[in-house]
């Protein structure tokens, strides 16, 4: 077979994207860690995470695709190209979720990539390069470990590995141990080395924001991912009796934390509504009605598309925190600092060509959320395809996407992958 998909077989490709198969696979995945309110709780490294990955591998093996895993548990499923030595085109996302997360964040990108591989195979389209569907390990690790996208970071830049493996979760378990347990019974045929070259990377994802739905567009061609810094603030006061301790003698850590929070909210207020500032986690110790809080730990998630603002506004956090701590002691540690990334060149160009040939409505837009594509872009030309999701809601059990849009995104992805695999 030649490595050039002719225009006839490319026309047929969209029809080979099987909406029932795609939907059934989503239902199968959504049943692993299903929550009573219709979401998914499949934390990174959990037994549910392991089960979703084993299911993915079982589908790949049944289909006769090759499988490989690297030392961070990233799983690659491969449809061979006609020129085996060429670097692969890779597409995928993550199968873990936030606590009480949704049924589409991450897994849609994995299943769209797998469906694209099957559709390309069913259509009998040869490609010069191999095409792979990937699950990146522990994308949603922020909630327990304070840092996300662990697997894609390790793959793209293994010099980070010693540091990543030592990060501990809130139960003091290091990534190293959680990872060993996760990978225990995964049966992959081949071993993949970190930084094995990738020709092009494409990630499909629900938008997780309101733009596509509000503008009635089916496809988003992602132009960039905004920068992201996150911090842990530790406020230490003194626990004491709620009845006996007069105000003048108190060192109430929660009062200080509230003061810091409210000053930070003023500093981060942006009349243009571009700044994203979130305190999503707060731990009050000892958290008892009759005890003055002795210590409070909270996190700050700050995002901005402009690198200078990301730097200067992010640097204000330590200053404002110190200035508003009152009689308490404070420490601020930075957990993550990811600069913005811009997608340009062959991947967005191939996505645009695919969207136009399939005649879907589309718009270009930046991503507010972080994605594995942000790190793989350090290794290979990369890009992303967004589809709308209901009211832009995500990291929420109510997250929802329409099957018609999921199919559209998968058709665009399949066509994009064929295009890139023949470059
Ligand atoms: C990804 O889940 C993010 O929080 O951006
Ligand atoms: Mn997410
Ligand atoms: Mn995601």
Short mmCIF file of C-alpha atoms and ligand atoms in Angstrom, two decimals:
data_model
loop_
_atom_site.label_atom_id
_atom_site.label_comp_id
_atom_site.label_asym_id
_atom_site.label_seq_id
_atom_site.Cartn_x
_atom_site.Cartn_y
_atom_site.Cartn_z
CA UNK A 1 0.00 0.00 0.00
CA UNK A 2 1.27 3.47 -0.72
CA UNK A 3 1.66 5.99 2.06
CA UNK A 4 -0.54 8.54 0.33
CA UNK A 5 -4.17 8.62 1.27
CA UNK A 6 -6.03 9.52 -1.92
CA UNK A 7 -8.82 12.06 -1.74
CA UNK A 8 -11.45 9.39 -2.17
CA UNK A 9 -10.40 7.39 0.87
CA UNK A 10 -10.03 10.64 2.83
CA UNK A 11 -13.65 11.51 1.97
CA UNK A 12 -14.65 8.08 3.29
CA UNK A 13 -12.70 8.52 6.53
CA UNK A 14 -15.30 10.72 8.25
CA UNK A 15 -17.93 8.02 7.70
CA UNK A 16 -15.72 5.46 9.44
CA UNK A 17 -15.78 7.42 12.71
CA UNK A 18 -18.30 5.26 14.53
CA UNK A 19 -20.41 7.30 16.91
CA UNK A 20 -21.88 4.27 18.72
CA UNK A 21 -18.44 2.81 19.37
CA UNK A 22 -17.12 6.18 20.51
CA UNK A 23 -20.07 6.71 22.86
CA UNK A 24 -19.97 3.16 24.25
CA UNK A 25 -16.29 3.55 25.08
CA UNK A 26 -17.11 6.79 26.94
CA UNK A 27 -19.82 4.99 28.89
CA UNK A 28 -17.44 2.14 29.72
CA UNK A 29 -14.82 4.57 30.97
CA UNK A 30 -17.40 6.67 32.86
CA UNK A 31 -18.45 3.57 34.79
CA UNK A 32 -14.96 3.38 36.35
CA UNK A 33 -15.13 5.68 39.35
CA UNK A 34 -18.72 6.76 38.58
CA UNK A 35 -20.23 9.12 41.17
CA UNK A 36 -23.90 9.23 42.21
CA UNK A 37 -24.34 12.65 40.56
CA UNK A 38 -23.21 11.41 37.14
CA UNK A 39 -19.56 12.42 37.29
CA UNK A 40 -16.32 10.49 37.65
CA UNK A 41 -13.93 10.32 40.59
CA UNK A 42 -10.83 8.65 39.12
CA UNK A 43 -7.90 10.19 40.91
CA UNK A 44 -4.40 9.86 39.49
CA UNK A 45 -2.66 6.65 40.64
CA UNK A 46 -5.89 5.26 42.15
CA UNK A 47 -7.14 1.75 41.48
CA UNK A 48 -9.80 3.30 39.21
CA UNK A 49 -7.05 5.06 37.25
CA UNK A 50 -5.27 1.72 36.84
CA UNK A 51 -8.50 0.06 35.72
CA UNK A 52 -9.18 2.69 33.04
CA UNK A 53 -5.68 2.19 31.67
CA UNK A 54 -6.04 -1.60 31.63
CA UNK A 55 -9.33 -1.24 29.76
CA UNK A 56 -7.64 0.98 27.19
CA UNK A 57 -4.87 -1.58 26.75
CA UNK A 58 -7.39 -4.41 26.36
CA UNK A 59 -9.12 -2.54 23.53
CA UNK A 60 -5.79 -1.89 21.85
CA UNK A 61 -4.72 -5.52 22.09
CA UNK A 62 -8.09 -6.79 20.84
CA UNK A 63 -7.73 -4.50 17.86
CA UNK A 64 -4.22 -5.73 17.09
CA UNK A 65 -2.49 -2.40 17.69
CA UNK A 66 0.96 -2.34 19.29
CA UNK A 67 1.38 -1.08 22.86
CA UNK A 68 4.27 0.56 24.67
CA UNK A 69 4.75 2.10 28.09
CA UNK A 70 7.51 4.31 29.45
CA UNK A 71 8.89 4.46 32.99
CA UNK A 72 6.28 7.02 34.04
CA UNK A 73 3.38 4.79 32.95
CA UNK A 74 2.55 6.82 29.83
CA UNK A 75 0.85 4.35 27.48
CA UNK A 76 1.18 4.48 23.68
CA UNK A 77 -1.05 2.50 21.30
CA UNK A 78 0.30 2.33 17.78
CA UNK A 79 -0.98 1.81 14.27
CA UNK A 80 2.04 1.21 12.09
CA UNK A 81 2.94 3.39 9.13
CA UNK A 82 4.31 2.19 5.84
CA UNK A 83 7.72 3.64 6.76
CA UNK A 84 8.32 2.12 10.16
CA UNK A 85 11.40 4.12 11.00
CA UNK A 86 9.63 7.46 10.75
CA UNK A 87 8.74 9.25 13.98
CA UNK A 88 5.08 8.83 14.95
CA UNK A 89 2.26 11.33 15.01
CA UNK A 90 0.85 11.14 18.54
CA UNK A 91 -2.58 12.12 19.87
CA UNK A 92 -4.25 11.66 23.23
CA UNK A 93 -4.76 13.14 26.68
CA UNK A 94 -5.38 11.75 30.18
CA UNK A 95 -7.76 9.25 31.76
CA UNK A 96 -7.56 10.46 35.39
CA UNK A 97 -9.95 13.10 36.77
CA UNK A 98 -10.24 15.79 39.39
CA UNK A 99 -11.99 14.80 42.64
CA UNK A 100 -15.67 14.47 41.67
CA UNK A 101 -14.77 15.43 38.12
CA UNK A 102 -16.58 14.99 34.84
CA UNK A 103 -16.97 12.31 32.19
CA UNK A 104 -15.19 14.11 29.35
CA UNK A 105 -12.17 16.09 30.58
CA UNK A 106 -9.16 14.14 29.33
CA UNK A 107 -10.81 10.88 28.42
CA UNK A 108 -12.47 12.45 25.37
CA UNK A 109 -9.03 13.19 23.91
CA UNK A 110 -7.87 9.62 24.57
CA UNK A 111 -10.98 8.02 23.09
CA UNK A 112 -11.14 10.40 20.13
CA UNK A 113 -7.53 9.45 19.32
CA UNK A 114 -8.30 5.74 19.67
CA UNK A 115 -11.45 6.09 17.54
CA UNK A 116 -9.41 7.99 14.94
CA UNK A 117 -6.91 5.10 14.81
CA UNK A 118 -9.73 2.60 14.37
CA UNK A 119 -11.49 4.73 11.75
CA UNK A 120 -8.28 5.18 9.76
CA UNK A 121 -7.73 1.43 9.99
CA UNK A 122 -11.34 0.59 9.05
CA UNK A 123 -11.06 2.92 6.07
CA UNK A 124 -7.89 1.03 5.04
CA UNK A 125 -5.90 4.22 4.80
CA UNK A 126 -2.13 3.69 4.85
CA UNK A 127 0.01 6.46 6.32
CA UNK A 128 3.75 6.96 6.00
CA UNK A 129 4.25 7.62 9.68
CA UNK A 130 2.88 5.49 12.51
CA UNK A 131 -0.01 7.09 14.41
CA UNK A 132 -0.33 6.62 18.16
CA UNK A 133 -3.01 7.18 20.81
CA UNK A 134 -1.56 8.04 24.21
CA UNK A 135 -2.68 8.20 27.84
CA UNK A 136 -0.43 10.60 29.77
CA UNK A 137 -0.11 9.66 33.45
CA UNK A 138 -1.40 11.89 36.27
CA UNK A 139 -2.46 15.01 34.39
CA UNK A 140 -4.86 15.88 37.21
CA UNK A 141 -2.33 15.42 40.01
CA UNK A 142 -2.61 19.00 41.31
CA UNK A 143 -5.34 18.15 43.79
CA UNK A 144 -3.23 15.61 45.71
CA UNK A 145 0.35 16.46 44.70
CA UNK A 146 0.18 20.18 43.98
CA UNK A 147 1.51 19.75 40.41
CA UNK A 148 -0.23 18.40 37.33
CA UNK A 149 0.76 16.90 33.94
CA UNK A 150 3.37 14.71 35.62
CA UNK A 151 3.60 12.08 32.85
CA UNK A 152 3.92 14.50 29.96
CA UNK A 153 6.46 16.57 31.91
CA UNK A 154 8.57 13.48 32.56
CA UNK A 155 8.38 12.37 28.92
CA UNK A 156 9.26 15.77 27.48
CA UNK A 157 11.96 16.60 30.01
CA UNK A 158 13.32 13.60 31.96
CA UNK A 159 15.79 15.83 33.80
CA UNK A 160 12.76 16.77 35.96
CA UNK A 161 12.28 13.13 36.90
CA UNK A 162 14.16 13.03 40.24
CA UNK A 163 12.16 16.04 41.46
CA UNK A 164 8.80 14.77 40.16
CA UNK A 165 9.27 11.35 41.75
CA UNK A 166 9.87 12.86 45.19
CA UNK A 167 6.75 15.07 45.28
CA UNK A 168 4.47 13.90 48.09
CA UNK A 169 0.71 13.98 48.33
CA UNK A 170 -1.38 15.07 51.30
CA UNK A 171 -0.91 11.57 52.82
CA UNK A 172 2.86 11.94 52.47
CA UNK A 173 3.08 9.27 49.74
CA UNK A 174 5.71 10.11 47.12
CA UNK A 175 4.94 9.96 43.40
CA UNK A 176 7.58 7.22 43.13
CA UNK A 177 5.54 4.85 45.29
CA UNK A 178 2.16 5.76 43.77
CA UNK A 179 3.58 5.24 40.30
CA UNK A 180 5.08 1.83 41.09
CA UNK A 181 1.67 0.67 42.34
CA UNK A 182 -0.11 2.09 39.29
CA UNK A 183 2.17 0.35 36.80
CA UNK A 184 2.22 -3.00 38.63
CA UNK A 185 -0.03 -5.04 36.41
CA UNK A 186 -0.05 -3.21 33.12
CA UNK A 187 0.82 -5.52 30.27
CA UNK A 188 2.42 -3.56 27.50
CA UNK A 189 4.38 -5.21 24.77
CA UNK A 190 7.13 -2.67 24.39
CA UNK A 191 9.15 -0.25 26.45
CA UNK A 192 9.25 3.37 25.42
CA UNK A 193 12.18 5.64 26.21
CA UNK A 194 11.49 9.16 27.48
CA UNK A 195 11.88 11.80 24.78
CA UNK A 196 11.50 9.23 21.99
CA UNK A 197 10.97 11.58 19.09
CA UNK A 198 7.44 12.59 18.18
CA UNK A 199 6.86 14.08 14.73
CA UNK A 200 3.67 15.98 15.64
CA UNK A 201 1.33 16.02 18.64
CA UNK A 202 -2.42 16.75 18.50
CA UNK A 203 -4.71 16.78 21.54
CA UNK A 204 -8.50 16.84 21.35
CA UNK A 205 -10.33 18.12 24.43
CA UNK A 206 -13.60 19.63 25.55
CA UNK A 207 -13.18 23.40 25.69
CA UNK A 208 -13.86 23.69 29.46
CA UNK A 209 -14.96 27.25 28.79
CA UNK A 210 -18.04 28.93 27.31
CA UNK A 211 -16.84 30.40 23.99
CA UNK A 212 -17.67 27.72 21.42
CA UNK A 213 -21.14 27.08 22.77
CA UNK A 214 -21.91 30.81 23.08
CA UNK A 215 -20.82 31.47 19.50
CA UNK A 216 -22.42 28.36 18.05
CA UNK A 217 -19.13 26.93 16.73
CA UNK A 218 -18.42 23.20 16.50
CA UNK A 219 -14.62 23.23 16.49
CA UNK A 220 -12.03 25.34 18.29
CA UNK A 221 -8.53 25.56 16.85
CA UNK A 222 -6.40 26.31 19.86
CA UNK A 223 -3.89 29.14 19.47
CA UNK A 224 -2.18 29.03 22.89
CA UNK A 225 -2.30 27.82 26.49
CA UNK A 226 -2.08 30.56 29.09
CA UNK A 227 0.67 30.67 31.68
CA UNK A 228 0.09 29.09 35.07
CA UNK A 229 1.68 29.59 38.48
CA UNK A 230 0.53 27.93 41.67
CA UNK A 231 1.51 28.49 45.28
CA UNK A 232 1.06 27.05 48.74
CA UNK A 233 0.64 29.56 51.59
CA UNK A 234 1.19 28.39 55.15
CA UNK A 235 -0.07 30.70 57.91
CA UNK A 236 1.02 29.79 61.43
CA UNK A 237 -0.63 31.30 64.49
CA UNK A 238 -1.38 29.79 67.85
CA UNK A 239 -4.23 27.47 68.77
CA UNK A 240 -6.10 28.49 71.88
CA UNK A 241 -9.35 28.35 73.80
CA UNK A 242 -12.27 30.04 72.04
CA UNK A 243 -13.83 31.07 75.33
CA UNK A 244 -10.89 32.20 77.38
CA UNK A 245 -8.49 33.89 74.96
CA UNK A 246 -9.08 37.66 74.63
CA UNK A 247 -8.81 39.20 71.18
CA UNK A 248 -5.59 41.09 72.08
CA UNK A 249 -3.77 37.81 72.84
CA UNK A 250 -4.94 35.84 69.86
CA UNK A 251 -2.84 34.71 66.93
CA UNK A 252 -5.70 33.45 64.81
CA UNK A 253 -4.35 31.89 61.60
CA UNK A 254 -7.74 31.93 59.89
CA UNK A 255 -8.26 35.64 60.53
CA UNK A 256 -4.83 36.29 58.99
CA UNK A 257 -5.57 33.96 56.04
CA UNK A 258 -8.86 35.78 55.39
CA UNK A 259 -7.12 39.16 55.47
CA UNK A 260 -4.43 37.91 53.07
CA UNK A 261 -7.08 36.44 50.79
CA UNK A 262 -9.15 39.58 50.66
CA UNK A 263 -6.09 41.80 49.92
CA UNK A 264 -4.94 39.38 47.22
CA UNK A 265 -8.41 39.51 45.65
CA UNK A 266 -8.04 43.30 45.38
CA UNK A 267 -4.54 43.07 43.89
CA UNK A 268 -5.63 40.43 41.35
CA UNK A 269 -8.87 42.18 40.40
CA UNK A 270 -8.78 42.80 36.66
CA UNK A 271 -11.40 45.07 35.05
CA UNK A 272 -10.75 43.25 31.76
CA UNK A 273 -11.44 39.85 33.38
CA UNK A 274 -8.33 38.23 31.93
CA UNK A 275 -6.61 37.37 35.23
CA UNK A 276 -7.57 33.99 36.70
CA UNK A 277 -7.03 33.82 40.47
CA UNK A 278 -8.41 30.95 42.55
CA UNK A 279 -8.07 29.78 46.13
CA UNK A 280 -9.60 26.33 45.78
CA UNK A 281 -8.22 24.58 48.82
CA UNK A 282 -7.95 25.62 52.45
CA UNK A 283 -6.97 23.49 55.40
CA UNK A 284 -7.72 24.84 58.86
CA UNK A 285 -6.00 23.13 61.81
CA UNK A 286 -7.26 21.89 64.18
CA UNK A 287 -10.65 22.73 62.61
CA UNK A 288 -12.67 22.54 65.82
CA UNK A 289 -15.49 24.86 66.88
CA UNK A 290 -14.01 25.78 70.26
CA UNK A 291 -10.40 26.20 69.14
CA UNK A 292 -8.78 29.29 67.65
CA UNK A 293 -7.22 28.13 64.36
CA UNK A 294 -3.52 27.46 64.93
CA UNK A 295 -2.55 27.10 61.31
CA UNK A 296 -4.08 27.48 57.88
CA UNK A 297 -2.69 26.23 54.60
CA UNK A 298 -4.20 27.33 51.32
CA UNK A 299 -3.31 27.12 47.65
CA UNK A 300 -3.39 29.78 44.94
CA UNK A 301 -3.92 28.94 41.28
CA UNK A 302 -3.02 31.93 39.11
CA UNK A 303 -3.15 32.00 35.31
CA UNK A 304 -2.52 34.65 32.67
CA UNK A 305 -1.74 34.60 28.94
CA UNK A 306 0.91 37.33 29.13
CA UNK A 307 4.34 36.18 30.42
CA UNK A 308 5.25 39.56 31.97
CA UNK A 309 1.97 39.82 33.89
CA UNK A 310 2.33 36.22 34.96
CA UNK A 311 5.72 37.07 36.40
CA UNK A 312 5.01 40.45 37.99
CA UNK A 313 1.56 39.75 39.41
CA UNK A 314 2.60 36.29 40.60
CA UNK A 315 5.57 37.84 42.41
CA UNK A 316 3.17 40.09 44.37
CA UNK A 317 1.75 37.07 46.18
CA UNK A 318 4.65 36.68 48.63
CA UNK A 319 4.75 40.44 49.32
CA UNK A 320 0.99 40.88 49.91
CA UNK A 321 0.95 37.75 52.04
CA UNK A 322 3.73 39.00 54.33
CA UNK A 323 2.18 42.47 54.61
CA UNK A 324 -1.17 41.12 55.78
CA UNK A 325 -0.18 38.31 58.12
CA UNK A 326 -0.67 40.34 61.32
CA UNK A 327 0.87 38.52 64.29
CA UNK A 328 1.12 35.21 62.38
CA UNK A 329 4.10 33.74 60.54
CA UNK A 330 3.76 32.98 56.85
CA UNK A 331 5.65 31.00 54.23
CA UNK A 332 4.86 31.00 50.53
CA UNK A 333 6.18 28.27 48.26
CA UNK A 334 5.76 28.12 44.51
CA UNK A 335 4.54 24.73 43.34
CA UNK A 336 4.50 25.32 39.62
CA UNK A 337 5.56 27.90 37.08
CA UNK A 338 4.51 27.15 33.49
CA UNK A 339 4.96 29.89 30.94
CA UNK A 340 2.36 30.38 28.22
CA UNK A 341 2.78 28.30 25.07
CA UNK A 342 1.75 29.29 21.55
CA UNK A 343 0.62 26.74 18.95
CA UNK A 344 1.56 27.62 15.41
CA UNK A 345 2.84 25.92 12.26
CA UNK A 346 2.00 22.51 10.82
CA UNK A 347 -0.42 21.21 13.47
CA UNK A 348 -2.92 24.10 13.61
CA UNK A 349 -2.54 24.38 9.83
CA UNK A 350 -3.46 20.70 9.38
CA UNK A 351 -6.40 21.11 11.79
CA UNK A 352 -7.66 24.11 9.82
CA UNK A 353 -7.39 22.18 6.55
CA UNK A 354 -9.32 19.26 8.07
CA UNK A 355 -12.06 21.52 9.49
CA UNK A 356 -12.48 23.31 6.18
CA UNK A 357 -12.62 20.11 4.18
CA UNK A 358 -15.26 18.71 6.54
CA UNK A 359 -17.12 22.03 6.49
CA UNK A 360 -17.57 22.47 10.25
CA UNK A 361 -18.02 25.89 11.81
CA UNK A 362 -14.94 26.88 13.78
CA UNK A 363 -13.07 29.63 15.59
CA UNK A 364 -9.53 30.12 16.84
CA UNK A 365 -9.23 30.51 20.61
CA UNK A 366 -6.71 30.22 23.44
CA UNK A 367 -7.01 27.62 26.20
CA UNK A 368 -7.63 28.75 29.76
CA UNK A 369 -6.94 25.25 31.09
CA UNK A 370 -3.59 23.50 31.14
CA UNK A 371 -3.04 20.38 29.05
CA UNK A 372 -0.37 17.78 28.37
CA UNK A 373 0.08 19.46 24.96
CA UNK A 374 1.74 22.31 26.84
CA UNK A 375 4.69 20.07 27.74
CA UNK A 376 4.81 17.92 24.60
CA UNK A 377 5.09 21.20 22.66
CA UNK A 378 8.64 21.39 24.11
CA UNK A 379 9.46 18.24 22.15
CA UNK A 380 7.40 18.44 18.95
CA UNK A 381 5.18 20.78 16.95
CA UNK A 382 1.84 20.55 18.72
CA UNK A 383 -1.73 21.78 18.57
CA UNK A 384 -5.18 21.19 20.01
CA UNK A 385 -8.75 20.70 18.85
CA UNK A 386 -11.57 21.85 21.15
CA UNK A 387 -15.21 20.87 21.06
CA UNK A 388 -17.97 22.70 22.97
CA UNK A 389 -19.15 21.55 26.37
CA UNK A 390 -22.36 22.42 28.17
CA UNK A 391 -22.21 25.95 29.64
CA UNK A 392 -18.43 25.62 29.60
CA UNK A 393 -18.65 23.70 32.87
CA UNK A 394 -15.75 21.43 33.75
CA UNK A 395 -13.97 20.00 36.82
CA UNK A 396 -17.55 19.32 37.89
CA UNK A 397 -19.74 16.22 37.81
CA UNK A 398 -22.21 18.09 35.60
CA UNK A 399 -19.66 18.33 32.76
CA UNK A 400 -21.37 17.35 29.50
CA UNK A 401 -20.71 17.31 25.75
CA UNK A 402 -22.95 16.47 22.78
CA UNK A 403 -22.22 13.29 20.86
CA UNK A 404 -22.58 15.16 17.57
CA UNK A 405 -19.73 17.48 18.62
CA UNK A 406 -17.65 14.59 19.94
CA UNK A 407 -17.98 12.91 16.54
CA UNK A 408 -17.14 16.15 14.72
CA UNK A 409 -13.99 16.61 16.81
CA UNK A 410 -12.98 13.00 16.15
CA UNK A 411 -13.50 13.37 12.40
CA UNK A 412 -11.37 16.50 12.38
CA UNK A 413 -8.76 14.72 14.46
CA UNK A 414 -8.67 11.63 12.20
CA UNK A 415 -8.24 13.75 9.12
CA UNK A 416 -5.57 15.88 10.81
CA UNK A 417 -3.63 12.79 11.88
CA UNK A 418 -3.64 11.36 8.34
CA UNK A 419 -2.49 14.69 6.96
CA UNK A 420 0.38 14.96 9.45
CA UNK A 421 1.31 11.29 9.10
CA UNK A 422 1.96 11.84 5.42
CA UNK A 423 4.07 14.99 5.79
C1 LIG B 1 -6.17 21.14 34.04
O1 LIG B 1 -6.92 20.31 34.46
C2 LIG B 1 -6.06 22.45 34.58
O2 LIG B 1 -6.38 22.63 35.78
O3 LIG B 1 -5.73 23.37 33.83
MN1 LIG B 2 -8.80 18.83 34.05
MN1 LIG B 3 -7.93 17.74 30.82
#
